[in-house]
PDB file of C-alpha atoms and ligand atoms in Angstrom:
ATOM      1  CA  MET A   1    -110.941  68.087  -3.610  1.00 42.00           C
ATOM      2  CA  THR A   2    -114.609  68.077  -2.747  1.00 51.00           C
ATOM      3  CA  ASP A   3    -115.400  68.330   0.955  1.00 60.00           C
ATOM      4  CA  ARG A   4    -119.094  68.818   1.585  1.00 65.00           C
ATOM      5  CA  SER A   5    -118.967  67.711   5.199  1.00 57.00           C
ATOM      6  CA  TRP A   6    -122.142  69.680   6.090  1.00 52.00           C
ATOM      7  CA  SER A   7    -124.153  67.378   3.804  1.00 54.00           C
ATOM      8  CA  ASP A   8    -125.140  63.719   3.765  1.00 44.00           C
ATOM      9  CA  GLY A   9    -126.544  63.994   0.254  1.00 43.00           C
ATOM     10  CA  ASP A  10    -124.847  63.272  -3.063  1.00 41.00           C
ATOM     11  CA  GLY A  11    -126.122  66.413  -4.722  1.00 40.00           C
ATOM     12  CA  THR A  12    -128.747  64.708  -6.865  1.00 36.00           C
ATOM     13  CA  ASP A  13    -131.568  63.947  -4.414  1.00 35.00           C
ATOM     14  CA  LEU A  14    -134.874  65.014  -5.922  1.00 32.00           C
ATOM     15  CA  GLY A  15    -136.672  64.699  -2.587  1.00 34.00           C
ATOM     16  CA  GLY A  16    -139.924  63.516  -4.125  1.00 35.00           C
ATOM     17  CA  PHE A  17    -140.416  66.637  -6.254  1.00 36.00           C
ATOM     18  CA  VAL A  18    -142.749  66.180  -9.209  1.00 39.00           C
ATOM     19  CA  PRO A  19    -141.106  68.076 -12.085  1.00 39.00           C
ATOM     20  CA  PRO A  20    -143.033  70.670 -14.092  1.00 43.00           C
ATOM     21  CA  GLY A  21    -145.289  68.853 -16.546  1.00 41.00           C
ATOM     22  CA  GLY A  22    -145.085  65.568 -14.701  1.00 41.00           C
ATOM     23  CA  GLY A  23    -147.916  63.887 -12.834  1.00 38.00           C
ATOM     24  CA  SER A  24    -151.212  65.661 -12.252  1.00 37.00           C
ATOM     25  CA  PRO A  25    -152.408  68.651 -14.331  1.00 36.00           C
ATOM     26  CA  ASP A  26    -150.097  71.606 -14.053  1.00 48.00           C
ATOM     27  CA  HIS A  27    -150.662  74.289 -11.552  1.00 55.00           C
ATOM     28  CA  ALA A  28    -149.035  77.489 -12.835  1.00 59.00           C
ATOM     29  CA  THR A  29    -146.598  77.604  -9.941  1.00 63.00           C
ATOM     30  CA  ARG A  30    -145.069  74.334 -11.125  1.00 68.00           C
ATOM     31  CA  ARG A  31    -143.188  76.628 -13.510  1.00 89.00           C
ATOM     32  CA  LEU A  32    -141.524  78.407 -10.619  1.00 96.00           C
ATOM     33  CA  THR A  33    -137.956  77.571  -9.592  1.00 97.00           C
ATOM     34  CA  VAL A  34    -136.220  79.070  -6.569  1.00 98.00           C
ATOM     35  CA  LEU A  35    -132.422  79.106  -6.554  1.00 98.00           C
ATOM     36  CA  SER A  36    -130.750  79.699  -3.206  1.00 98.00           C
ATOM     37  CA  GLY A  37    -127.347  79.178  -1.681  1.00 97.00           C
ATOM     38  CA  PRO A  38    -124.675  80.994   0.308  1.00 96.00           C
ATOM     39  CA  SER A  39    -123.255  84.294  -0.859  1.00 93.00           C
ATOM     40  CA  GLY A  40    -120.350  83.675  -3.217  1.00 95.00           C
ATOM     41  CA  VAL A  41    -121.400  80.172  -4.276  1.00 97.00           C
ATOM     42  CA  GLY A  42    -122.054  81.402  -7.823  1.00 97.00           C
ATOM     43  CA  LYS A  43    -125.826  82.000  -8.015  1.00 97.00           C
ATOM     44  CA  SER A  44    -125.538  85.150 -10.139  1.00 93.00           C
ATOM     45  CA  THR A  45    -122.986  83.494 -12.416  1.00 96.00           C
ATOM     46  CA  VAL A  46    -125.212  80.437 -12.910  1.00 97.00           C
ATOM     47  CA  VAL A  47    -128.280  82.568 -13.542  1.00 95.00           C
ATOM     48  CA  ALA A  48    -126.402  84.739 -16.061  1.00 94.00           C
ATOM     49  CA  GLU A  49    -125.337  81.597 -17.941  1.00 96.00           C
ATOM     50  CA  LEU A  50    -128.889  80.246 -17.751  1.00 95.00           C
ATOM     51  CA  ARG A  51    -130.265  83.422 -19.305  1.00 92.00           C
ATOM     52  CA  ARG A  52    -127.608  83.369 -22.029  1.00 95.00           C
ATOM     53  CA  ALA A  53    -128.202  79.735 -22.930  1.00 95.00           C
ATOM     54  CA  HIS A  54    -131.981  79.716 -22.311  1.00 94.00           C
ATOM     55  CA  PRO A  55    -133.520  83.106 -23.085  1.00 94.00           C
ATOM     56  CA  GLU A  56    -136.966  81.527 -22.706  1.00 93.00           C
ATOM     57  CA  VAL A  57    -136.394  81.449 -18.937  1.00 95.00           C
ATOM     58  CA  TRP A  58    -137.414  84.604 -17.057  1.00 96.00           C
ATOM     59  CA  LEU A  59    -135.462  85.746 -14.033  1.00 96.00           C
ATOM     60  CA  SER A  60    -137.343  87.882 -11.540  1.00 97.00           C
ATOM     61  CA  VAL A  61    -135.616  91.203 -10.794  1.00 97.00           C
ATOM     62  CA  SER A  62    -135.642  91.823  -7.049  1.00 98.00           C
ATOM     63  CA  VAL A  63    -135.889  95.066  -5.141  1.00 98.00           C
ATOM     64  CA  THR A  64    -133.086  95.849  -2.687  1.00 98.00           C
ATOM     65  CA  THR A  65    -131.926  98.533  -0.289  1.00 98.00           C
ATOM     66  CA  ARG A  66    -128.260  97.622  -0.833  1.00 96.00           C
ATOM     67  CA  MET A  67    -126.052  99.996  -2.791  1.00 96.00           C
ATOM     68  CA  PRO A  68    -125.361  99.060  -6.415  1.00 96.00           C
ATOM     69  CA  ARG A  69    -121.979  97.444  -7.074  1.00 91.00           C
ATOM     70  CA  PRO A  70    -119.870  98.893  -9.867  1.00 92.00           C
ATOM     71  CA  GLY A  71    -121.410  97.784 -13.152  1.00 93.00           C
ATOM     72  CA  GLU A  72    -124.864  97.059 -11.710  1.00 94.00           C
ATOM     73  CA  THR A  73    -127.790  98.847 -13.361  1.00 95.00           C
ATOM     74  CA  HIS A  74    -131.173  99.769 -11.856  1.00 97.00           C
ATOM     75  CA  GLY A  75    -133.772  97.410 -13.303  1.00 96.00           C
ATOM     76  CA  VAL A  76    -131.233  94.859 -14.529  1.00 93.00           C
ATOM     77  CA  GLU A  77    -129.568  93.161 -11.540  1.00 93.00           C
ATOM     78  CA  TYR A  78    -131.935  94.824  -9.054  1.00 96.00           C
ATOM     79  CA  PHE A  79    -134.335  97.673  -8.556  1.00 98.00           C
ATOM     80  CA  PHE A  80    -132.397  99.786  -6.058  1.00 98.00           C
ATOM     81  CA  VAL A  81    -134.608 101.615  -3.546  1.00 98.00           C
ATOM     82  CA  ASP A  82    -134.133 103.402  -0.236  1.00 98.00           C
ATOM     83  CA  ASN A  83    -135.571 102.189   3.089  1.00 98.00           C
ATOM     84  CA  ASP A  84    -138.747 104.266   2.759  1.00 98.00           C
ATOM     85  CA  GLY A  85    -139.362 102.943  -0.723  1.00 98.00           C
ATOM     86  CA  PHE A  86    -138.948  99.382   0.537  1.00 98.00           C
ATOM     87  CA  ASP A  87    -141.336 100.049   3.450  1.00 98.00           C
ATOM     88  CA  ARG A  88    -143.965 101.276   0.985  1.00 98.00           C
ATOM     89  CA  LEU A  89    -143.644  98.108  -1.104  1.00 98.00           C
ATOM     90  CA  ILE A  90    -144.176  95.966   1.999  1.00 98.00           C
ATOM     91  CA  GLU A  91    -147.152  98.028   3.161  1.00 98.00           C
ATOM     92  CA  SER A  92    -148.879  97.891  -0.213  1.00 97.00           C
ATOM     93  CA  GLY A  93    -148.448  94.129  -0.412  1.00 97.00           C
ATOM     94  CA  GLU A  94    -146.390  94.352  -3.590  1.00 98.00           C
ATOM     95  CA  LEU A  95    -143.766  91.843  -2.484  1.00 98.00           C
ATOM     96  CA  LEU A  96    -144.254  88.101  -2.872  1.00 97.00           C
ATOM     97  CA  GLU A  97    -141.610  87.591  -0.197  1.00 98.00           C
ATOM     98  CA  TRP A  98    -138.889  89.659   1.389  1.00 98.00           C
ATOM     99  CA  ALA A  99    -136.021  89.268   3.852  1.00 98.00           C
ATOM    100  CA  GLU A 100    -133.182  91.083   5.527  1.00 97.00           C
ATOM    101  CA  PHE A 101    -129.799  89.698   4.543  1.00 93.00           C
ATOM    102  CA  ALA A 102    -126.439  90.901   5.903  1.00 88.00           C
ATOM    103  CA  GLY A 103    -127.808  94.347   6.762  1.00 91.00           C
ATOM    104  CA  ASN A 104    -129.892  95.028   3.651  1.00 96.00           C
ATOM    105  CA  ARG A 105    -133.430  94.158   2.592  1.00 98.00           C
ATOM    106  CA  TYR A 106    -134.350  92.238  -0.540  1.00 98.00           C
ATOM    107  CA  GLY A 107    -137.771  91.372  -1.987  1.00 98.00           C
ATOM    108  CA  THR A 108    -139.506  89.848  -5.013  1.00 98.00           C
ATOM    109  CA  PRO A 109    -142.089  92.003  -6.831  1.00 98.00           C
ATOM    110  CA  ARG A 110    -145.243  89.909  -6.736  1.00 96.00           C
ATOM    111  CA  GLN A 111    -147.217  90.919  -9.826  1.00 97.00           C
ATOM    112  CA  ALA A 112    -144.463  90.353 -12.394  1.00 97.00           C
ATOM    113  CA  VAL A 113    -143.968  86.804 -11.121  1.00 97.00           C
ATOM    114  CA  LEU A 114    -147.698  86.045 -11.162  1.00 96.00           C
ATOM    115  CA  ASP A 115    -148.003  87.432 -14.714  1.00 95.00           C
ATOM    116  CA  LYS A 116    -145.124  85.292 -16.032  1.00 95.00           C
ATOM    117  CA  LEU A 117    -146.447  82.170 -14.343  1.00 94.00           C
ATOM    118  CA  ALA A 118    -149.941  82.828 -15.749  1.00 93.00           C
ATOM    119  CA  GLN A 119    -148.331  83.006 -19.213  1.00 93.00           C
ATOM    120  CA  GLY A 120    -146.608  79.656 -18.603  1.00 92.00           C
ATOM    121  CA  VAL A 121    -143.119  81.186 -18.673  1.00 94.00           C
ATOM    122  CA  PRO A 122    -140.464  79.215 -16.756  1.00 94.00           C
ATOM    123  CA  THR A 123    -139.552  81.586 -13.953  1.00 96.00           C
ATOM    124  CA  VAL A 124    -136.553  81.692 -11.613  1.00 97.00           C
ATOM    125  CA  LEU A 125    -136.205  83.501  -8.289  1.00 98.00           C
ATOM    126  CA  GLU A 126    -132.638  83.900  -7.028  1.00 98.00           C
ATOM    127  CA  ILE A 127    -133.306  84.557  -3.353  1.00 98.00           C
ATOM    128  CA  ASP A 128    -131.975  83.761   0.111  1.00 96.00           C
ATOM    129  CA  LEU A 129    -133.016  80.976   2.488  1.00 96.00           C
ATOM    130  CA  GLN A 130    -135.621  83.070   4.327  1.00 97.00           C
ATOM    131  CA  GLY A 131    -137.244  83.978   1.019  1.00 98.00           C
ATOM    132  CA  ALA A 132    -137.160  80.356  -0.149  1.00 98.00           C
ATOM    133  CA  ARG A 133    -139.006  79.343   3.019  1.00 98.00           C
ATOM    134  CA  GLN A 134    -141.693  81.952   2.372  1.00 98.00           C
ATOM    135  CA  VAL A 135    -142.181  80.701  -1.191  1.00 97.00           C
ATOM    136  CA  ARG A 136    -142.386  77.135   0.112  1.00 96.00           C
ATOM    137  CA  GLU A 137    -145.316  78.286   2.264  1.00 96.00           C
ATOM    138  CA  SER A 138    -147.150  80.389  -0.301  1.00 95.00           C
ATOM    139  CA  MET A 139    -146.402  78.297  -3.413  1.00 95.00           C
ATOM    140  CA  PRO A 140    -145.737  74.715  -2.323  1.00 94.00           C
ATOM    141  CA  GLU A 141    -145.531  73.447  -5.927  1.00 93.00           C
ATOM    142  CA  ALA A 142    -142.423  75.525  -6.639  1.00 95.00           C
ATOM    143  CA  LEU A 143    -139.120  73.692  -7.139  1.00 96.00           C
ATOM    144  CA  LEU A 144    -136.554  74.716  -4.523  1.00 97.00           C
ATOM    145  CA  VAL A 145    -132.958  74.239  -5.670  1.00 98.00           C
ATOM    146  CA  PHE A 146    -130.002  74.651  -3.356  1.00 98.00           C
ATOM    147  CA  LEU A 147    -126.711  75.682  -4.951  1.00 98.00           C
ATOM    148  CA  ALA A 148    -123.813  74.354  -2.871  1.00 98.00           C
ATOM    149  CA  PRO A 149    -120.079  75.042  -3.105  1.00 98.00           C
ATOM    150  CA  PRO A 150    -117.642  72.161  -3.682  1.00 98.00           C
ATOM    151  CA  SER A 151    -116.126  72.990  -0.268  1.00 97.00           C
ATOM    152  CA  TRP A 152    -116.177  75.669   2.430  1.00 97.00           C
ATOM    153  CA  GLU A 153    -112.668  76.780   1.415  1.00 97.00           C
ATOM    154  CA  GLU A 154    -113.793  77.255  -2.178  1.00 97.00           C
ATOM    155  CA  LEU A 155    -116.787  79.322  -0.999  1.00 97.00           C
ATOM    156  CA  GLU A 156    -114.504  81.667   0.959  1.00 96.00           C
ATOM    157  CA  LYS A 157    -112.136  81.886  -1.990  1.00 96.00           C
ATOM    158  CA  ARG A 158    -114.937  82.826  -4.395  1.00 96.00           C
ATOM    159  CA  LEU A 159    -116.459  85.414  -2.053  1.00 94.00           C
ATOM    160  CA  ARG A 160    -113.109  87.081  -1.414  1.00 94.00           C
ATOM    161  CA  GLY A 161    -112.003  86.643  -5.042  1.00 93.00           C
ATOM    162  CA  ARG A 162    -115.053  88.548  -6.278  1.00 89.00           C
ATOM    163  CA  GLY A 163    -113.646  91.601  -4.561  1.00 88.00           C
ATOM    164  CA  THR A 164    -116.979  93.398  -4.220  1.00 86.00           C
ATOM    165  CA  GLU A 165    -117.229  93.597  -0.425  1.00 88.00           C
ATOM    166  CA  PRO A 166    -115.005  94.796   2.411  1.00 91.00           C
ATOM    167  CA  GLU A 167    -113.850  92.217   4.977  1.00 93.00           C
ATOM    168  CA  ASP A 168    -116.554  92.983   7.575  1.00 93.00           C
ATOM    169  CA  VAL A 169    -119.291  92.434   4.989  1.00 92.00           C
ATOM    170  CA  ILE A 170    -117.586  89.229   3.822  1.00 94.00           C
ATOM    171  CA  ALA A 171    -117.564  88.017   7.431  1.00 94.00           C
ATOM    172  CA  ARG A 172    -121.321  88.671   7.783  1.00 93.00           C
ATOM    173  CA  ARG A 173    -122.003  86.862   4.538  1.00 93.00           C
ATOM    174  CA  LEU A 174    -119.904  83.866   5.599  1.00 95.00           C
ATOM    175  CA  GLU A 175    -121.774  83.770   8.893  1.00 94.00           C
ATOM    176  CA  ALA A 176    -125.072  83.737   6.972  1.00 93.00           C
ATOM    177  CA  GLY A 177    -123.518  81.108   4.684  1.00 95.00           C
ATOM    178  CA  ARG A 178    -123.069  78.688   7.595  1.00 96.00           C
ATOM    179  CA  ILE A 179    -126.796  78.982   8.358  1.00 95.00           C
ATOM    180  CA  GLU A 180    -127.751  78.563   4.695  1.00 96.00           C
ATOM    181  CA  LEU A 181    -125.591  75.449   4.318  1.00 97.00           C
ATOM    182  CA  ALA A 182    -127.197  73.889   7.385  1.00 97.00           C
ATOM    183  CA  ALA A 183    -130.616  74.262   5.708  1.00 97.00           C
ATOM    184  CA  GLU A 184    -129.722  72.386   2.526  1.00 97.00           C
ATOM    185  CA  LYS A 185    -132.087  69.516   3.345  1.00 97.00           C
ATOM    186  CA  GLU A 186    -135.114  71.823   3.224  1.00 97.00           C
ATOM    187  CA  PHE A 187    -134.667  72.058  -0.536  1.00 98.00           C
ATOM    188  CA  ASP A 188    -136.011  69.650  -3.164  1.00 97.00           C
ATOM    189  CA  THR A 189    -132.607  69.145  -4.676  1.00 97.00           C
ATOM    190  CA  THR A 190    -128.983  70.266  -4.469  1.00 98.00           C
ATOM    191  CA  LEU A 191    -126.653  71.182  -7.298  1.00 98.00           C
ATOM    192  CA  VAL A 192    -122.959  71.508  -6.501  1.00 98.00           C
ATOM    193  CA  ASN A 193    -121.430  74.422  -8.385  1.00 98.00           C
ATOM    194  CA  THR A 194    -118.165  72.946  -9.558  1.00 98.00           C
ATOM    195  CA  ASN A 195    -118.704  73.821 -13.209  1.00 98.00           C
ATOM    196  CA  VAL A 196    -121.129  76.567 -14.248  1.00 98.00           C
ATOM    197  CA  GLN A 197    -122.195  75.003 -17.582  1.00 97.00           C
ATOM    198  CA  ASP A 198    -122.760  71.664 -15.909  1.00 97.00           C
ATOM    199  CA  VAL A 199    -124.960  73.249 -13.224  1.00 98.00           C
ATOM    200  CA  CYS A 200    -126.959  75.073 -15.918  1.00 97.00           C
ATOM    201  CA  HIS A 201    -127.580  71.842 -17.819  1.00 96.00           C
ATOM    202  CA  ARG A 202    -128.801  70.154 -14.670  1.00 97.00           C
ATOM    203  CA  LEU A 203    -130.939  73.111 -13.692  1.00 96.00           C
ATOM    204  CA  ILE A 204    -132.667  73.407 -17.052  1.00 95.00           C
ATOM    205  CA  ALA A 205    -133.224  69.642 -17.056  1.00 94.00           C
ATOM    206  CA  LEU A 206    -134.973  69.904 -13.698  1.00 94.00           C
ATOM    207  CA  MET A 207    -137.042  72.883 -14.848  1.00 92.00           C
ATOM    208  CA  THR A 208    -138.200  71.338 -18.104  1.00 84.00           C
ATOM    209  CA  ALA A 209    -138.421  67.650 -17.210  1.00 78.00           C
TER     210      ALA A 209
HETATM  211  N1  GDP B   1    -135.400  86.874   0.138  1.00 82.41           N
HETATM  212  C1  GDP B   1    -134.804  87.437  -0.907  1.00 82.41           C
HETATM  213  N2  GDP B   1    -133.495  87.321  -1.070  1.00 82.41           N
HETATM  214  C2  GDP B   1    -132.930  87.887  -2.167  1.00 82.41           C
HETATM  215  C3  GDP B   1    -133.679  88.575  -3.136  1.00 82.41           C
HETATM  216  N3  GDP B   1    -132.830  89.029  -4.084  1.00 82.41           N
HETATM  217  C4  GDP B   1    -131.605  88.605  -3.734  1.00 82.41           C
HETATM  218  N4  GDP B   1    -131.649  87.923  -2.582  1.00 82.41           N
HETATM  219  C5  GDP B   1    -130.569  87.263  -1.862  1.00 82.41           C
HETATM  220  O1  GDP B   1    -129.870  88.215  -1.079  1.00 82.41           O
HETATM  221  C6  GDP B   1    -128.556  87.740  -0.862  1.00 82.41           C
HETATM  222  C7  GDP B   1    -127.548  88.849  -1.130  1.00 82.41           C
HETATM  223  O2  GDP B   1    -127.602  89.232  -2.484  1.00 82.41           O
HETATM  224  P1  GDP B   1    -126.477  90.197  -3.092  1.00 82.41           P
HETATM  225  O3  GDP B   1    -126.304  91.368  -2.206  1.00 82.41           O
HETATM  226  O4  GDP B   1    -126.808  90.457  -4.521  1.00 82.41           O
HETATM  227  O5  GDP B   1    -125.140  89.356  -2.943  1.00 82.41           O
HETATM  228  P2  GDP B   1    -124.601  88.064  -3.685  1.00 82.41           P
HETATM  229  O6  GDP B   1    -125.696  87.025  -3.739  1.00 82.41           O
HETATM  230  O7  GDP B   1    -123.460  87.649  -2.828  1.00 82.41           O
HETATM  231  O8  GDP B   1    -124.179  88.486  -5.050  1.00 82.41           O
HETATM  232  C8  GDP B   1    -128.394  86.517  -1.780  1.00 82.41           C
HETATM  233  O9  GDP B   1    -128.568  85.338  -0.991  1.00 82.41           O
HETATM  234  C9  GDP B   1    -129.517  86.668  -2.761  1.00 82.41           C
HETATM  235  O10 GDP B   1    -129.954  85.423  -3.272  1.00 82.41           O
HETATM  236  C10 GDP B   1    -135.087  88.682  -2.936  1.00 82.41           C
HETATM  237  O11 GDP B   1    -135.842  89.251  -3.714  1.00 82.41           O
HETATM  238  N5  GDP B   1    -135.588  88.099  -1.819  1.00 82.41           N
HETATM  239  N1  ADP B   2    -118.162  77.179 -10.908  1.00 82.41           N
HETATM  240  C1  ADP B   2    -117.352  78.188 -10.559  1.00 82.41           C
HETATM  241  N2  ADP B   2    -116.013  77.983 -10.484  1.00 82.41           N
HETATM  242  C2  ADP B   2    -115.186  78.985 -10.120  1.00 82.41           C
HETATM  243  N3  ADP B   2    -115.579  80.242  -9.808  1.00 82.41           N
HETATM  244  C3  ADP B   2    -116.903  80.501  -9.851  1.00 82.41           C
HETATM  245  C4  ADP B   2    -117.855  79.500 -10.230  1.00 82.41           C
HETATM  246  N4  ADP B   2    -119.092  80.059 -10.198  1.00 82.41           N
HETATM  247  C5  ADP B   2    -118.921  81.350  -9.812  1.00 82.41           C
HETATM  248  N5  ADP B   2    -117.618  81.622  -9.614  1.00 82.41           N
HETATM  249  C6  ADP B   2    -117.017  82.899  -9.162  1.00 82.41           C
HETATM  250  O1  ADP B   2    -117.322  83.030  -7.770  1.00 82.41           O
HETATM  251  C7  ADP B   2    -117.560  84.398  -7.439  1.00 82.41           C
HETATM  252  C8  ADP B   2    -118.941  84.533  -6.778  1.00 82.41           C
HETATM  253  O2  ADP B   2    -119.928  84.247  -7.752  1.00 82.41           O
HETATM  254  P1  ADP B   2    -121.343  84.992  -7.763  1.00 82.41           P
HETATM  255  O3  ADP B   2    -122.093  84.503  -8.974  1.00 82.41           O
HETATM  256  O4  ADP B   2    -121.164  86.452  -7.617  1.00 82.41           O
HETATM  257  O5  ADP B   2    -121.982  84.363  -6.428  1.00 82.41           O
HETATM  258  P2  ADP B   2    -123.360  84.663  -5.669  1.00 82.41           P
HETATM  259  O6  ADP B   2    -124.301  85.321  -6.650  1.00 82.41           O
HETATM  260  O7  ADP B   2    -123.845  83.315  -5.233  1.00 82.41           O
HETATM  261  O8  ADP B   2    -123.005  85.517  -4.496  1.00 82.41           O
HETATM  262  C9  ADP B   2    -117.443  85.193  -8.722  1.00 82.41           C
HETATM  263  O9  ADP B   2    -116.163  85.780  -8.794  1.00 82.41           O
HETATM  264  C10 ADP B   2    -117.627  84.141  -9.833  1.00 82.41           C
HETATM  265  O10 ADP B   2    -116.936  84.472 -10.998  1.00 82.41           O
END
């Protein structure tokens, strides 16, 4: 059963967003979509399906100080760097946005995103709430999409079921998840991740409308 008691919305509110291609002449950043949501909601799964079904979409590869999980490859899921390396990226202005999340730092390499947008490539950033807020400031035309779980219980089940983090890390991520869920209304629209294919269809429809 769906219990989204933190939300008043029905999951389809477009919040006045003008879709890419609609309305006035396109600014390049209209091609930019930010996908955020609590850890374990299914962002990576949705993005993987999006890339499979829509190879024309480009997903930015973030830089992080967190350790790779088994099966993760440098340059694919993330660019894995140490703290000094991350500091250097901040100092040289190479990050479009960055944030600390559950004890690690994450950031979006700026130039690659600007290049893709200049080429008109539909571009997705899968980033946390703090990063989404920074993009809202620097690129107000971007579409901010919040991915919500069908219920809090389902979120916990998915995070634990993934089996990639010890319990203390799960607890930190759930704590951050409460804050992320409370910020849902800051986004242009919400998609509830009940079914991955369904979410992908809705997402691509929003991106290409
Ligand atoms: N601000 C920001 N957040 C990011 C970036 N890359 C990933 N994140 C977010 O960092 C959080 C933790 O990511 P990760 O450790 O991969 O865990 P997972 O999302 O639970 O698989 C998630 O909310 C990601 O969306 C980034 O470049 N910038
Ligand atoms: N719609 C869904 N229904 C059931 N399980 C899902 C769904 N989407 C993702 N999952 C599972 O939930 C867990 C967390 O998904 P993941 O994509 O790693 O989340 P995130 O990137 O948001 O932290 C994974 O085990 C994934 O297989």
